[in-house]
């Protein structure tokens, strides 16, 4: 889920954020030193072009040029090419740049062969490319998870080569099979199973390039998850700050909500709520731990950028509203972390403190939905017990 999607760029003014980056990555990002990479779609296009050149000319090339959707021409290295009896297969090693993409290093293969379907270019998925089993992705059910932009890129790249041999395409067509040898295993580390893409990875990309640690890609994944759930008639979503809070929610709710109702929003709480509102969702649960929920309650949009620390004064004010005495407020003001505050609150039995954080978080998030979306906030402790909630049922 880390390939670039530029369409979300304007939306991010609602919820500008970063993932929890290592310090050295933050420094590189600030200096503009992170290396961009190429999407699986660009890799598949390069492999297809290489295989077609070999099929038509018998020549094996080491590099090919690919035209990206916005017109930029890039050169990709071909890892290997194999000649079969009636087809040619080429492979590109997917280069995600400095992005921690699980598909980085994967072999993206393309097998090209002639068919009797004159003038037609057929693109299908082979081993390691997932098949679509749920609606909401803009792809045909039962077909390979190859997005429209990569299909367009592959077709255009094929015609660039075929234009040099017009007599061939007039007599026959082409069949292109995209495969990823280790794709099924790689897919287990992605959201594909949740989205109903089974048996492998997706061939993705709207710009052709991967932006390292892109907030746009994370936000695009949220939108995609919501679209799948909505297509499956979901009107309630559980938005969690991560995998652990999602697991705790599943323990809490049991079988009440199917898997497609769960969306990991990361740092994009406001953005996720706005998307739910805009897509006509009726209700959302927001679930997380004290640190992230406190930042949301404070109205912090960028919950993981520098300077977005939890305010101990804010927490002390909430504790005072919950009835804490002055000596406890002093301890909270001197606390190191939100978790440290929770230890102070628990040891002094300050009742209602966590509920107040949840109440304030819900109030802040309501701003992203014009107060038209039902929002319920749940706070877990680190063992999975519910310690705070708003509204109280």
PDB file of N, CA and C in Angstrom, residues 236-302:
ATOM      1  N   UNK A 236     -21.133   1.455   8.490  1.00  0.00           N
ATOM      2  CA  UNK A 236     -20.409   1.717   9.732  1.00  0.00           C
ATOM      3  C   UNK A 236     -18.976   1.212   9.576  1.00  0.00           C
ATOM      4  N   UNK A 237     -18.015   2.036  10.001  1.00  0.00           N
ATOM      5  CA  UNK A 237     -16.617   1.643   9.900  1.00  0.00           C
ATOM      6  C   UNK A 237     -15.915   1.813  11.243  1.00  0.00           C
ATOM      7  N   UNK A 238     -14.952   0.937  11.505  1.00  0.00           N
ATOM      8  CA  UNK A 238     -14.115   1.025  12.696  1.00  0.00           C
ATOM      9  C   UNK A 238     -12.758   1.517  12.233  1.00  0.00           C
ATOM     10  N   UNK A 239     -12.422   2.750  12.564  1.00  0.00           N
ATOM     11  CA  UNK A 239     -11.163   3.373  12.164  1.00  0.00           C
ATOM     12  C   UNK A 239     -10.176   3.264  13.314  1.00  0.00           C
ATOM     13  N   UNK A 240      -9.086   2.557  13.093  1.00  0.00           N
ATOM     14  CA  UNK A 240      -8.122   2.322  14.169  1.00  0.00           C
ATOM     15  C   UNK A 240      -6.782   2.968  13.833  1.00  0.00           C
ATOM     16  N   UNK A 241      -6.019   3.230  14.883  1.00  0.00           N
ATOM     17  CA  UNK A 241      -4.720   3.877  14.688  1.00  0.00           C
ATOM     18  C   UNK A 241      -3.644   2.901  14.262  1.00  0.00           C
ATOM     19  N   UNK A 242      -3.925   1.612  14.306  1.00  0.00           N
ATOM     20  CA  UNK A 242      -2.939   0.617  13.900  1.00  0.00           C
ATOM     21  C   UNK A 242      -3.454  -0.797  14.068  1.00  0.00           C
ATOM     22  N   UNK A 243      -2.558  -1.757  13.841  1.00  0.00           N
ATOM     23  CA  UNK A 243      -2.936  -3.162  13.896  1.00  0.00           C
ATOM     24  C   UNK A 243      -3.342  -3.643  15.273  1.00  0.00           C
ATOM     25  N   UNK A 244      -2.661  -3.140  16.298  1.00  0.00           N
ATOM     26  CA  UNK A 244      -2.967  -3.615  17.650  1.00  0.00           C
ATOM     27  C   UNK A 244      -4.343  -3.131  18.103  1.00  0.00           C
ATOM     28  N   UNK A 245      -4.653  -1.859  17.846  1.00  0.00           N
ATOM     29  CA  UNK A 245      -5.979  -1.357  18.219  1.00  0.00           C
ATOM     30  C   UNK A 245      -7.063  -2.021  17.381  1.00  0.00           C
ATOM     31  N   UNK A 246      -6.744  -2.398  16.150  1.00  0.00           N
ATOM     32  CA  UNK A 246      -7.725  -3.135  15.345  1.00  0.00           C
ATOM     33  C   UNK A 246      -8.007  -4.510  15.964  1.00  0.00           C
ATOM     34  N   UNK A 247      -6.958  -5.199  16.385  1.00  0.00           N
ATOM     35  CA  UNK A 247      -7.144  -6.502  17.025  1.00  0.00           C
ATOM     36  C   UNK A 247      -7.999  -6.388  18.284  1.00  0.00           C
ATOM     37  N   UNK A 248      -7.757  -5.330  19.064  1.00  0.00           N
ATOM     38  CA  UNK A 248      -8.539  -5.134  20.293  1.00  0.00           C
ATOM     39  C   UNK A 248     -10.009  -4.859  19.954  1.00  0.00           C
ATOM     40  N   UNK A 249     -10.240  -4.106  18.873  1.00  0.00           N
ATOM     41  CA  UNK A 249     -11.624  -3.845  18.452  1.00  0.00           C
ATOM     42  C   UNK A 249     -12.324  -5.127  18.018  1.00  0.00           C
ATOM     43  N   UNK A 250     -11.604  -5.985  17.331  1.00  0.00           N
ATOM     44  CA  UNK A 250     -12.204  -7.245  16.893  1.00  0.00           C
ATOM     45  C   UNK A 250     -12.557  -8.128  18.085  1.00  0.00           C
ATOM     46  N   UNK A 251     -11.713  -8.069  19.113  1.00  0.00           N
ATOM     47  CA  UNK A 251     -12.060  -8.791  20.341  1.00  0.00           C
ATOM     48  C   UNK A 251     -13.280  -8.181  21.013  1.00  0.00           C
ATOM     49  N   UNK A 252     -13.380  -6.850  20.963  1.00  0.00           N
ATOM     50  CA  UNK A 252     -14.482  -6.143  21.606  1.00  0.00           C
ATOM     51  C   UNK A 252     -15.804  -6.387  20.881  1.00  0.00           C
ATOM     52  N   UNK A 253     -15.785  -6.299  19.563  1.00  0.00           N
ATOM     53  CA  UNK A 253     -17.023  -6.382  18.793  1.00  0.00           C
ATOM     54  C   UNK A 253     -17.384  -7.807  18.363  1.00  0.00           C
ATOM     55  N   UNK A 254     -16.424  -8.705  18.418  1.00  0.00           N
ATOM     56  CA  UNK A 254     -16.703 -10.071  17.994  1.00  0.00           C
ATOM     57  C   UNK A 254     -17.086 -10.129  16.535  1.00  0.00           C
ATOM     58  N   UNK A 255     -18.207 -10.784  16.235  1.00  0.00           N
ATOM     59  CA  UNK A 255     -18.660 -10.951  14.853  1.00  0.00           C
ATOM     60  C   UNK A 255     -19.639  -9.865  14.410  1.00  0.00           C
ATOM     61  N   UNK A 256     -19.765  -8.793  15.194  1.00  0.00           N
ATOM     62  CA  UNK A 256     -20.747  -7.756  14.860  1.00  0.00           C
ATOM     63  C   UNK A 256     -20.453  -7.103  13.520  1.00  0.00           C
ATOM     64  N   UNK A 257     -19.174  -6.857  13.243  1.00  0.00           N
ATOM     65  CA  UNK A 257     -18.797  -6.181  12.002  1.00  0.00           C
ATOM     66  C   UNK A 257     -17.842  -7.057  11.199  1.00  0.00           C
ATOM     67  N   UNK A 258     -18.105  -7.218   9.899  1.00  0.00           N
ATOM     68  CA  UNK A 258     -17.201  -8.011   9.046  1.00  0.00           C
ATOM     69  C   UNK A 258     -15.873  -7.301   8.843  1.00  0.00           C
ATOM     70  N   UNK A 259     -14.930  -8.036   8.312  1.00  0.00           N
ATOM     71  CA  UNK A 259     -13.570  -7.528   8.183  1.00  0.00           C
ATOM     72  C   UNK A 259     -13.493  -6.269   7.329  1.00  0.00           C
ATOM     73  N   UNK A 260     -14.370  -6.149   6.328  1.00  0.00           N
ATOM     74  CA  UNK A 260     -14.273  -4.981   5.439  1.00  0.00           C
ATOM     75  C   UNK A 260     -14.740  -3.694   6.102  1.00  0.00           C
ATOM     76  N   UNK A 261     -15.228  -3.774   7.328  1.00  0.00           N
ATOM     77  CA  UNK A 261     -15.610  -2.560   8.068  1.00  0.00           C
ATOM     78  C   UNK A 261     -14.435  -1.966   8.844  1.00  0.00           C
ATOM     79  N   UNK A 262     -13.317  -2.666   8.882  1.00  0.00           N
ATOM     80  CA  UNK A 262     -12.146  -2.195   9.633  1.00  0.00           C
ATOM     81  C   UNK A 262     -11.160  -1.502   8.703  1.00  0.00           C
ATOM     82  N   UNK A 263     -10.758  -0.302   9.079  1.00  0.00           N
ATOM     83  CA  UNK A 263      -9.808   0.475   8.291  1.00  0.00           C
ATOM     84  C   UNK A 263      -8.740   1.031   9.223  1.00  0.00           C
ATOM     85  N   UNK A 264      -7.482   0.768   8.921  1.00  0.00           N
ATOM     86  CA  UNK A 264      -6.391   1.345   9.709  1.00  0.00           C
ATOM     87  C   UNK A 264      -6.088   2.741   9.162  1.00  0.00           C
ATOM     88  N   UNK A 265      -6.414   3.754   9.973  1.00  0.00           N
ATOM     89  CA  UNK A 265      -6.294   5.137   9.503  1.00  0.00           C
ATOM     90  C   UNK A 265      -4.931   5.737   9.830  1.00  0.00           C
ATOM     91  N   UNK A 266      -4.131   5.055  10.685  1.00  0.00           N
ATOM     92  CA  UNK A 266      -2.831   5.609  11.048  1.00  0.00           C
ATOM     93  C   UNK A 266      -2.975   6.983  11.674  1.00  0.00           C
ATOM     94  N   UNK A 267      -2.265   7.954  11.096  1.00  0.00           N
ATOM     95  CA  UNK A 267      -2.303   9.337  11.594  1.00  0.00           C
ATOM     96  C   UNK A 267      -3.388  10.176  10.916  1.00  0.00           C
ATOM     97  N   UNK A 268      -4.193   9.542  10.060  1.00  0.00           N
ATOM     98  CA  UNK A 268      -5.132  10.279   9.221  1.00  0.00           C
ATOM     99  C   UNK A 268      -6.544  10.261   9.797  1.00  0.00           C
ATOM    100  N   UNK A 269      -6.701  10.596  11.044  1.00  0.00           N
ATOM    101  CA  UNK A 269      -8.022  10.549  11.672  1.00  0.00           C
ATOM    102  C   UNK A 269      -8.988  11.533  11.026  1.00  0.00           C
ATOM    103  N   UNK A 270      -8.596  12.789  10.933  1.00  0.00           N
ATOM    104  CA  UNK A 270      -9.471  13.793  10.344  1.00  0.00           C
ATOM    105  C   UNK A 270      -9.786  13.495   8.892  1.00  0.00           C
ATOM    106  N   UNK A 271      -8.778  13.115   8.141  1.00  0.00           N
ATOM    107  CA  UNK A 271      -8.980  12.784   6.737  1.00  0.00           C
ATOM    108  C   UNK A 271      -9.953  11.616   6.585  1.00  0.00           C
ATOM    109  N   UNK A 272      -9.781  10.579   7.428  1.00  0.00           N
ATOM    110  CA  UNK A 272     -10.631   9.394   7.344  1.00  0.00           C
ATOM    111  C   UNK A 272     -12.080   9.732   7.666  1.00  0.00           C
ATOM    112  N   UNK A 273     -12.278  10.557   8.690  1.00  0.00           N
ATOM    113  CA  UNK A 273     -13.636  10.955   9.064  1.00  0.00           C
ATOM    114  C   UNK A 273     -14.272  11.766   7.937  1.00  0.00           C
ATOM    115  N   UNK A 274     -13.510  12.666   7.342  1.00  0.00           N
ATOM    116  CA  UNK A 274     -14.044  13.463   6.228  1.00  0.00           C
ATOM    117  C   UNK A 274     -14.429  12.561   5.054  1.00  0.00           C
ATOM    118  N   UNK A 275     -13.591  11.584   4.750  1.00  0.00           N
ATOM    119  CA  UNK A 275     -13.901  10.669   3.666  1.00  0.00           C
ATOM    120  C   UNK A 275     -15.179   9.876   3.963  1.00  0.00           C
ATOM    121  N   UNK A 276     -15.315   9.443   5.214  1.00  0.00           N
ATOM    122  CA  UNK A 276     -16.533   8.713   5.594  1.00  0.00           C
ATOM    123  C   UNK A 276     -17.765   9.591   5.411  1.00  0.00           C
ATOM    124  N   UNK A 277     -17.654  10.834   5.839  1.00  0.00           N
ATOM    125  CA  UNK A 277     -18.778  11.769   5.686  1.00  0.00           C
ATOM    126  C   UNK A 277     -19.103  11.979   4.214  1.00  0.00           C
ATOM    127  N   UNK A 278     -18.079  12.241   3.402  1.00  0.00           N
ATOM    128  CA  UNK A 278     -18.297  12.543   1.994  1.00  0.00           C
ATOM    129  C   UNK A 278     -18.854  11.351   1.227  1.00  0.00           C
ATOM    130  N   UNK A 279     -18.556  10.144   1.718  1.00  0.00           N
ATOM    131  CA  UNK A 279     -19.017   8.938   1.035  1.00  0.00           C
ATOM    132  C   UNK A 279     -20.358   8.426   1.578  1.00  0.00           C
ATOM    133  N   UNK A 280     -20.957   9.176   2.513  1.00  0.00           N
ATOM    134  CA  UNK A 280     -22.284   8.835   2.993  1.00  0.00           C
ATOM    135  C   UNK A 280     -22.340   7.771   4.076  1.00  0.00           C
ATOM    136  N   UNK A 281     -21.222   7.544   4.767  1.00  0.00           N
ATOM    137  CA  UNK A 281     -21.206   6.585   5.879  1.00  0.00           C
ATOM    138  C   UNK A 281     -22.045   7.140   7.033  1.00  0.00           C
ATOM    139  N   UNK A 282     -22.703   6.268   7.766  1.00  0.00           N
ATOM    140  CA  UNK A 282     -23.579   6.707   8.856  1.00  0.00           C
ATOM    141  C   UNK A 282     -22.856   6.844  10.194  1.00  0.00           C
ATOM    142  N   UNK A 283     -21.925   5.912  10.469  1.00  0.00           N
ATOM    143  CA  UNK A 283     -21.301   5.914  11.794  1.00  0.00           C
ATOM    144  C   UNK A 283     -19.866   5.426  11.702  1.00  0.00           C
ATOM    145  N   UNK A 284     -19.000   5.998  12.551  1.00  0.00           N
ATOM    146  CA  UNK A 284     -17.637   5.497  12.669  1.00  0.00           C
ATOM    147  C   UNK A 284     -17.270   5.331  14.140  1.00  0.00           C
ATOM    148  N   UNK A 285     -16.487   4.314  14.391  1.00  0.00           N
ATOM    149  CA  UNK A 285     -15.816   4.156  15.676  1.00  0.00           C
ATOM    150  C   UNK A 285     -14.364   4.559  15.470  1.00  0.00           C
ATOM    151  N   UNK A 286     -13.842   5.363  16.370  1.00  0.00           N
ATOM    152  CA  UNK A 286     -12.430   5.735  16.363  1.00  0.00           C
ATOM    153  C   UNK A 286     -11.786   5.032  17.550  1.00  0.00           C
ATOM    154  N   UNK A 287     -10.765   4.234  17.305  1.00  0.00           N
ATOM    155  CA  UNK A 287     -10.170   3.457  18.391  1.00  0.00           C
ATOM    156  C   UNK A 287      -8.655   3.609  18.406  1.00  0.00           C
ATOM    157  N   UNK A 288      -8.116   3.770  19.618  1.00  0.00           N
ATOM    158  CA  UNK A 288      -6.673   3.898  19.743  1.00  0.00           C
ATOM    159  C   UNK A 288      -6.254   3.941  21.197  1.00  0.00           C
ATOM    160  N   UNK A 289      -5.030   4.427  21.420  1.00  0.00           N
ATOM    161  CA  UNK A 289      -4.450   4.491  22.753  1.00  0.00           C
ATOM    162  C   UNK A 289      -4.336   5.943  23.205  1.00  0.00           C
ATOM    163  N   UNK A 290      -3.876   6.140  24.401  1.00  0.00           N
ATOM    164  CA  UNK A 290      -3.947   7.458  25.029  1.00  0.00           C
ATOM    165  C   UNK A 290      -3.152   8.524  24.278  1.00  0.00           C
ATOM    166  N   UNK A 291      -1.977   8.177  23.765  1.00  0.00           N
ATOM    167  CA  UNK A 291      -1.152   9.194  23.115  1.00  0.00           C
ATOM    168  C   UNK A 291      -1.795   9.767  21.871  1.00  0.00           C
ATOM    169  N   UNK A 292      -2.182   8.893  20.948  1.00  0.00           N
ATOM    170  CA  UNK A 292      -2.769   9.360  19.684  1.00  0.00           C
ATOM    171  C   UNK A 292      -4.124  10.028  19.903  1.00  0.00           C
ATOM    172  N   UNK A 293      -4.943   9.446  20.782  1.00  0.00           N
ATOM    173  CA  UNK A 293      -6.262  10.033  21.017  1.00  0.00           C
ATOM    174  C   UNK A 293      -6.161  11.390  21.712  1.00  0.00           C
ATOM    175  N   UNK A 294      -5.151  11.565  22.559  1.00  0.00           N
ATOM    176  CA  UNK A 294      -4.966  12.865  23.194  1.00  0.00           C
ATOM    177  C   UNK A 294      -4.585  13.924  22.170  1.00  0.00           C
ATOM    178  N   UNK A 295      -3.713  13.559  21.240  1.00  0.00           N
ATOM    179  CA  UNK A 295      -3.345  14.507  20.184  1.00  0.00           C
ATOM    180  C   UNK A 295      -4.565  14.894  19.352  1.00  0.00           C
ATOM    181  N   UNK A 296      -5.396  13.899  19.036  1.00  0.00           N
ATOM    182  CA  UNK A 296      -6.627  14.198  18.298  1.00  0.00           C
ATOM    183  C   UNK A 296      -7.516  15.124  19.109  1.00  0.00           C
ATOM    184  N   UNK A 297      -7.618  14.844  20.407  1.00  0.00           N
ATOM    185  CA  UNK A 297      -8.441  15.677  21.298  1.00  0.00           C
ATOM    186  C   UNK A 297      -7.926  17.104  21.367  1.00  0.00           C
ATOM    187  N   UNK A 298      -6.610  17.276  21.204  1.00  0.00           N
ATOM    188  CA  UNK A 298      -6.006  18.602  21.210  1.00  0.00           C
ATOM    189  C   UNK A 298      -6.230  19.335  19.893  1.00  0.00           C
ATOM    190  N   UNK A 299      -6.691  18.615  18.874  1.00  0.00           N
ATOM    191  CA  UNK A 299      -6.873  19.223  17.567  1.00  0.00           C
ATOM    192  C   UNK A 299      -5.632  19.184  16.707  1.00  0.00           C
ATOM    193  N   UNK A 300      -4.667  18.324  17.060  1.00  0.00           N
ATOM    194  CA  UNK A 300      -3.438  18.206  16.289  1.00  0.00           C
ATOM    195  C   UNK A 300      -3.720  17.434  15.008  1.00  0.00           C
ATOM    196  N   UNK A 301      -3.351  17.998  13.868  1.00  0.00           N
ATOM    197  CA  UNK A 301      -3.544  17.312  12.587  1.00  0.00           C
ATOM    198  C   UNK A 301      -2.359  16.410  12.277  1.00  0.00           C
ATOM    199  N   UNK A 302      -1.155  16.914  12.519  1.00  0.00           N
ATOM    200  CA  UNK A 302       0.041  16.174  12.159  1.00  0.00           C
ATOM    201  C   UNK A 302       0.546  15.426  13.395  1.00  0.00           C
TER     202      UNK A 302
END
